[in-house]
Short mmCIF file of C-alpha atoms in Angstrom, two decimals:
data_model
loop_
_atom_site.label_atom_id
_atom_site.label_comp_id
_atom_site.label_asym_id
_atom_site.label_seq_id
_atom_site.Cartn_x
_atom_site.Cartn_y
_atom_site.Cartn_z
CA UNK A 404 -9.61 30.20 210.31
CA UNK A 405 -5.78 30.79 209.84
CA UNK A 406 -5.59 28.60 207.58
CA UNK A 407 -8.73 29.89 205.10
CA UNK A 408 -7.21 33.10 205.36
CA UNK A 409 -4.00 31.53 204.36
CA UNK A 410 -5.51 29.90 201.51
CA UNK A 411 -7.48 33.06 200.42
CA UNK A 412 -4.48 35.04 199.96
CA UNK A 413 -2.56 32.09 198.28
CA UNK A 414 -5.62 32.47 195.36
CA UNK A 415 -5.52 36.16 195.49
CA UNK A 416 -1.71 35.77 194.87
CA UNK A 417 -2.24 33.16 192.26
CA UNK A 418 -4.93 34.94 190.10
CA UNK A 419 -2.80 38.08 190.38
CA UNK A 420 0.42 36.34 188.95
CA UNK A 421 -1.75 34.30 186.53
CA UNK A 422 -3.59 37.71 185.15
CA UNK A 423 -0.67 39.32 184.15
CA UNK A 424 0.16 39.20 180.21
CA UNK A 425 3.65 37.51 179.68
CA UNK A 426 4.86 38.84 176.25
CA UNK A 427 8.39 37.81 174.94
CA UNK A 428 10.67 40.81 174.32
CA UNK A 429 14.21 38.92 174.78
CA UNK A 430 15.17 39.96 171.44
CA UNK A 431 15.56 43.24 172.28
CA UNK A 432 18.33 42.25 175.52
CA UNK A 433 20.19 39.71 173.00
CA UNK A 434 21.06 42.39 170.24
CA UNK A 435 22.37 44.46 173.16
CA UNK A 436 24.19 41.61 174.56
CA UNK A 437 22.40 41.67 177.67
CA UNK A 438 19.68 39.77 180.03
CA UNK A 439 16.99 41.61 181.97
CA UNK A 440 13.58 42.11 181.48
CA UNK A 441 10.90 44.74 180.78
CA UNK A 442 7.49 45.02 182.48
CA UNK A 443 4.82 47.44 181.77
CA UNK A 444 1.30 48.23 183.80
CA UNK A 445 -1.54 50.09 181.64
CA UNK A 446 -3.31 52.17 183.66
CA UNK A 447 -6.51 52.36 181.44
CA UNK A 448 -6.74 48.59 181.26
CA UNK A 449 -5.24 47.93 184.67
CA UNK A 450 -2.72 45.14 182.95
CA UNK A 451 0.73 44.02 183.43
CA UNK A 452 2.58 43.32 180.58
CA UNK A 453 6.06 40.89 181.66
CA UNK A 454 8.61 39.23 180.01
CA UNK A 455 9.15 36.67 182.44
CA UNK A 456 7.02 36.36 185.71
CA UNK A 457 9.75 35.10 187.92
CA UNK A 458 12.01 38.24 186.56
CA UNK A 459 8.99 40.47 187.97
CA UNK A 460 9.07 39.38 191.40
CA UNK A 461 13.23 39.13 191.65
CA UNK A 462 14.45 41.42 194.21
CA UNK A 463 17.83 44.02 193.08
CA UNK A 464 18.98 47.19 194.52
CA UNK A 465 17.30 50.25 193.24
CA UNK A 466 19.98 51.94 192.95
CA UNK A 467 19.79 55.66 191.67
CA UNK A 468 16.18 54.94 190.90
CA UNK A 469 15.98 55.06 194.58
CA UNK A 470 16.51 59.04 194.05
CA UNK A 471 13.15 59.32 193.16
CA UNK A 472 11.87 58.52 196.81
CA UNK A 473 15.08 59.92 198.33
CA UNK A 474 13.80 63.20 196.71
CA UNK A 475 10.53 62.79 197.84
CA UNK A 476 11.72 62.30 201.38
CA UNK A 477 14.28 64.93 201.46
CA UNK A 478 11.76 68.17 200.25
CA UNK A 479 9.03 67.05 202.24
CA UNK A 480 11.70 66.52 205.90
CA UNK A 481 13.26 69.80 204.79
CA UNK A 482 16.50 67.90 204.30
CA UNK A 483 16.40 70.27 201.64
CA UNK A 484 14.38 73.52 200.76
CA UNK A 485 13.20 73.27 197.22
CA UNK A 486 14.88 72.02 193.81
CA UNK A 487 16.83 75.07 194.02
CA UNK A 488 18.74 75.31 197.07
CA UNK A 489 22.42 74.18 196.07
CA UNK A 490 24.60 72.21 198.23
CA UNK A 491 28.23 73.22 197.25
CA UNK A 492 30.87 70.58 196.11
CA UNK A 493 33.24 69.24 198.86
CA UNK A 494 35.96 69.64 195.98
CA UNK A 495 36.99 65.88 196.47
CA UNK A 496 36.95 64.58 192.87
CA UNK A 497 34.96 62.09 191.76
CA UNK A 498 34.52 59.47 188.74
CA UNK A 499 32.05 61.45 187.21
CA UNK A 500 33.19 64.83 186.00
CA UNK A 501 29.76 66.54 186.19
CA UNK A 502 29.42 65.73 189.86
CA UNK A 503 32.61 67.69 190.86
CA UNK A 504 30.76 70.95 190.99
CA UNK A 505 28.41 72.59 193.15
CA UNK A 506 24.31 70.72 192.63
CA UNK A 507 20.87 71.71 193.46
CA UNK A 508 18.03 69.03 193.52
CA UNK A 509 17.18 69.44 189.39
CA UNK A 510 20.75 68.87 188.53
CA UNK A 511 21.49 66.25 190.96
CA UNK A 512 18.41 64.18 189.70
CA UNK A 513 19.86 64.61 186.24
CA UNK A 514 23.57 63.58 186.80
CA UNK A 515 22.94 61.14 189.21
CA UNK A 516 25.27 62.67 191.65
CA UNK A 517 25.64 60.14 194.62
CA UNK A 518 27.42 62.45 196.83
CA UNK A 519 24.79 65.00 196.44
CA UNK A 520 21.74 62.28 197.97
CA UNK A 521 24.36 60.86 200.58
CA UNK A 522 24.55 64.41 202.05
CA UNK A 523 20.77 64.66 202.18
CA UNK A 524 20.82 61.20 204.02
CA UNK A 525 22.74 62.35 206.54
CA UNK A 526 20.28 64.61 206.72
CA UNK A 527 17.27 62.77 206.77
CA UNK A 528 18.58 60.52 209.09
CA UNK A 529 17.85 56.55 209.68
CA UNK A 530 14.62 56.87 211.80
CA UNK A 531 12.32 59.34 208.91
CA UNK A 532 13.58 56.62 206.15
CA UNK A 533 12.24 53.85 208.14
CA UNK A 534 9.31 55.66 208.70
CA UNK A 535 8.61 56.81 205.24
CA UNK A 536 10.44 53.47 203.51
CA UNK A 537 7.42 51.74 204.99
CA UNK A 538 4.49 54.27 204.66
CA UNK A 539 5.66 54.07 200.74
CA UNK A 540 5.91 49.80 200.88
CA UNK A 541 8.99 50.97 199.29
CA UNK A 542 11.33 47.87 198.22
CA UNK A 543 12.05 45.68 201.73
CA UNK A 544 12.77 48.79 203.86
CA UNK A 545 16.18 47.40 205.19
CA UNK A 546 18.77 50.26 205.69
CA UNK A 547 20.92 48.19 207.31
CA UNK A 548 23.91 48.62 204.88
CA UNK A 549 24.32 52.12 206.25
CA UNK A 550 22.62 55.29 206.06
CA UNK A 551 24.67 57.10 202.85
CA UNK A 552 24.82 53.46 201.15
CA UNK A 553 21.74 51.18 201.62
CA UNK A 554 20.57 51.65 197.97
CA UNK A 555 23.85 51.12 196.24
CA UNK A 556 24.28 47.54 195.64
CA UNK A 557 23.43 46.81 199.32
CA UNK A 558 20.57 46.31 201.50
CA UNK A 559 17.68 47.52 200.15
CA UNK A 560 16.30 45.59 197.54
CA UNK A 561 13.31 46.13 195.54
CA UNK A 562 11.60 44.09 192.46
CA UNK A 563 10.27 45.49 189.14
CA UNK A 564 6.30 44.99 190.70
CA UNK A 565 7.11 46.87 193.42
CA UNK A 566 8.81 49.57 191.05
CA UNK A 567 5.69 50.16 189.20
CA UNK A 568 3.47 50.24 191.91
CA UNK A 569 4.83 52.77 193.57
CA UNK A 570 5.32 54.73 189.98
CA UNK A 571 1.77 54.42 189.89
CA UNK A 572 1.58 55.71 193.80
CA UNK A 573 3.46 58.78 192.93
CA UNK A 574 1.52 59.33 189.67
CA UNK A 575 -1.95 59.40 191.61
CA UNK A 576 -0.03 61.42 194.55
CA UNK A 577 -0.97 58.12 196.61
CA UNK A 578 1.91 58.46 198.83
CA UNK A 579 2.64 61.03 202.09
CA UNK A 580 4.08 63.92 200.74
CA UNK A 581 2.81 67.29 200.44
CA UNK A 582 0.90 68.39 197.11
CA UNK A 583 3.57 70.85 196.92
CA UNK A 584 6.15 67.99 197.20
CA UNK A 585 4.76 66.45 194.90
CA UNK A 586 4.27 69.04 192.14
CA UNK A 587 8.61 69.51 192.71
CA UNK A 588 9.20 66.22 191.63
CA UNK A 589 7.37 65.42 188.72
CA UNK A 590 8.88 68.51 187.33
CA UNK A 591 12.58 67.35 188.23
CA UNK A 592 11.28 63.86 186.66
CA UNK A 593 10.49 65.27 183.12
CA UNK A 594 12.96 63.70 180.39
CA UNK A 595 10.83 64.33 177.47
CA UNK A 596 7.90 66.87 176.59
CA UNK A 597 6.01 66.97 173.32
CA UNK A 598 2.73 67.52 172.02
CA UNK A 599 1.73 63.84 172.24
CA UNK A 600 3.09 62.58 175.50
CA UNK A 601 5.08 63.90 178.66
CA UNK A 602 7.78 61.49 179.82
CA UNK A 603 9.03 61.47 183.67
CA UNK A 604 11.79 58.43 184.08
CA UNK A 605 15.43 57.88 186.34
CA UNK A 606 17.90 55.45 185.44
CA UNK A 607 20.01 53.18 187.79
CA UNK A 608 23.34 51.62 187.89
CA UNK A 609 24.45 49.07 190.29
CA UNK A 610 28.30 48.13 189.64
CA UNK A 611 29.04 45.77 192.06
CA UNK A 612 30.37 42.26 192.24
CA UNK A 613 29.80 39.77 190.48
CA UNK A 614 27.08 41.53 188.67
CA UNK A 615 26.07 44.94 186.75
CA UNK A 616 22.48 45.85 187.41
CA UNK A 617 21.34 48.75 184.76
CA UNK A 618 17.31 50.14 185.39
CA UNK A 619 14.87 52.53 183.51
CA UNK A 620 11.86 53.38 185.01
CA UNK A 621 9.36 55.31 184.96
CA UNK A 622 6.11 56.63 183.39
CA UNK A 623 4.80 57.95 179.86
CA UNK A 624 1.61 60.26 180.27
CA UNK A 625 0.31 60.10 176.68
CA UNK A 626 -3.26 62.05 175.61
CA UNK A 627 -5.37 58.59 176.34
CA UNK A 628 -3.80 56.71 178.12
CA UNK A 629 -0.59 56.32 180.87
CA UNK A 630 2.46 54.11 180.85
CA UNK A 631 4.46 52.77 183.50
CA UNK A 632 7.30 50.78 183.04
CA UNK A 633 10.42 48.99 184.07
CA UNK A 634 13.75 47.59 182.23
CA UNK A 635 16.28 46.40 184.33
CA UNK A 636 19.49 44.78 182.33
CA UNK A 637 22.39 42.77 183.45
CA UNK A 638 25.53 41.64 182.68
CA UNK A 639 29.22 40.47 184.76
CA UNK A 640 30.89 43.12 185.68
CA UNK A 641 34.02 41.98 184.19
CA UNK A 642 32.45 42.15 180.62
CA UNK A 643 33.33 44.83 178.89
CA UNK A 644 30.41 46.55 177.11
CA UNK A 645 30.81 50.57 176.82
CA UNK A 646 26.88 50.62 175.60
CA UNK A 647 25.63 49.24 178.92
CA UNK A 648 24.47 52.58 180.09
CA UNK A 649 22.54 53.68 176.84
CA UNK A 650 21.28 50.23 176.50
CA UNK A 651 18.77 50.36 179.12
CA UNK A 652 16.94 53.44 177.18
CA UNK A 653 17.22 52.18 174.04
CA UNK A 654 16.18 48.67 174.84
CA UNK A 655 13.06 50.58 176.87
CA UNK A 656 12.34 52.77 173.54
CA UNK A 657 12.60 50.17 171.19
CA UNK A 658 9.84 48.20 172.76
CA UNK A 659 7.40 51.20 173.74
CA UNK A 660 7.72 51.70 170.06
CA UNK A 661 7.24 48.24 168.93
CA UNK A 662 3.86 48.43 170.91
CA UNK A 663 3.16 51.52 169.78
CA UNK A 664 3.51 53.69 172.58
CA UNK A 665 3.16 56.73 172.87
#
């Protein structure tokens, strides 16, 4: 019986990998200098769209993308009160000028400030992120590399799959956290708003040895349809390449555009 079940699952595996649509987009990493890969779902036709199928299943920290969970977590523990409540600066300066000031939730989330989620952490505490790391089937749950660290370049890991599954989680408020949760932090998400399409999204930046690890994920909400997607770039960290940060947007723009989306 094991080993039918076994078997079962091995097809279920098989067909899911197999169904996926594997679509060539390295162009768009070479003129940037850059590997990676993009990945897309469709939520209307319930299709993945990959650039390489073993890319899709590799495993990298999430870095800052992580602080879409870690907000998540934080409003609906009461780590923190609202995406207003500021936590002032410790006035140690840091290597990004706007995070030596004092940050509520919204401007954290925008800046990226590190210091700003490692406080909430502390707050949180190891035993609600291992509760709420695996309620979400977020990444592979290890916060082993210490509480204010584990998603910078250290133990948790998560692959571009799991990334858009839980995008598509949050999007259908899938995951448990409070409507009102919720509603906070696909507001703090927004980084475009037009007419035609609404886009929520969070970069990421891993910069340790041997190996930079850029992401952009995220979702477009368009008026038929919704996007989900995933770039994640690389490069060594001793190369020298000032556009690394912009690259993972524009890479991620240029091909929502080539497939015309929105």
């Amino acid at each position: 019986m094991k080993k039918l079940l076994a078997f079962i699952f091995s097809l279920c595996v098989l067909f899911e990998l197999s169904a996926q649509k594997v679509q060539d987009f390295s162009s768009y990493f070479k003129e940037k200098d850059l590997e990676g890969g993009f990945f897309m779902y469709n939520y209307q036709k319930k299709e993945y769209v990959v650039s390489n199928k073993a890319e899709f299943l590799k495993v990298t920290s999430p870095a800052s993308t992580f602080k879409i969970l870690n907000s998540l977590i934080a409003l609906e523990t009461g780590a923190i009160k609202d995406e207003n409540e500021v936590i002032k600066w410790d006035g140690q300066e840091r290597s990004q000028s706007a995070w030596n000031a004092d940050h509520d939730l919204k401007n954290a989330y925008k800046n990226s400030t590190v210091w700003f989620y490692q406080e909430l952490a502390r707050r949180i505490g190891e035993d609600k992120y291992r509760s709420y790391l695996k309620a979400c089937n977020y990444g592979n749950q290890d916060i082993s590399g210490g509480l204010t660290t584990f998603w910078l370049g250290s133990s948790m890991l998560i692959s571009p799959k799991n990334q858009l599954e839980f995008l598509v989680k949050l999007h259908e408020e899938k995951l448990p956290f409070s409507k009102r949760t919720f509603d906070i932090i696909k507001k703090i998400m927004i980084r475009e708003q037009t007419p035609e399409y609404l886009l929520r999204a969070k970069t990421g930046w891993s910069n340790f040895p041997p190996t930079d690890i850029g992401w952009f994920v995220g979702y477009i909400e368009a008026k038929s349809n919704t996007y989900f997607f995933v770039t994640r770039v690389y490069k060594p960290i001793d190369k020298k390449l000032p556009s690394f940060g912009a690259a993972r947007v524009e890479i991620t723009n240029n091909i929502l555009k080539a497939l015309h989306i929105p």
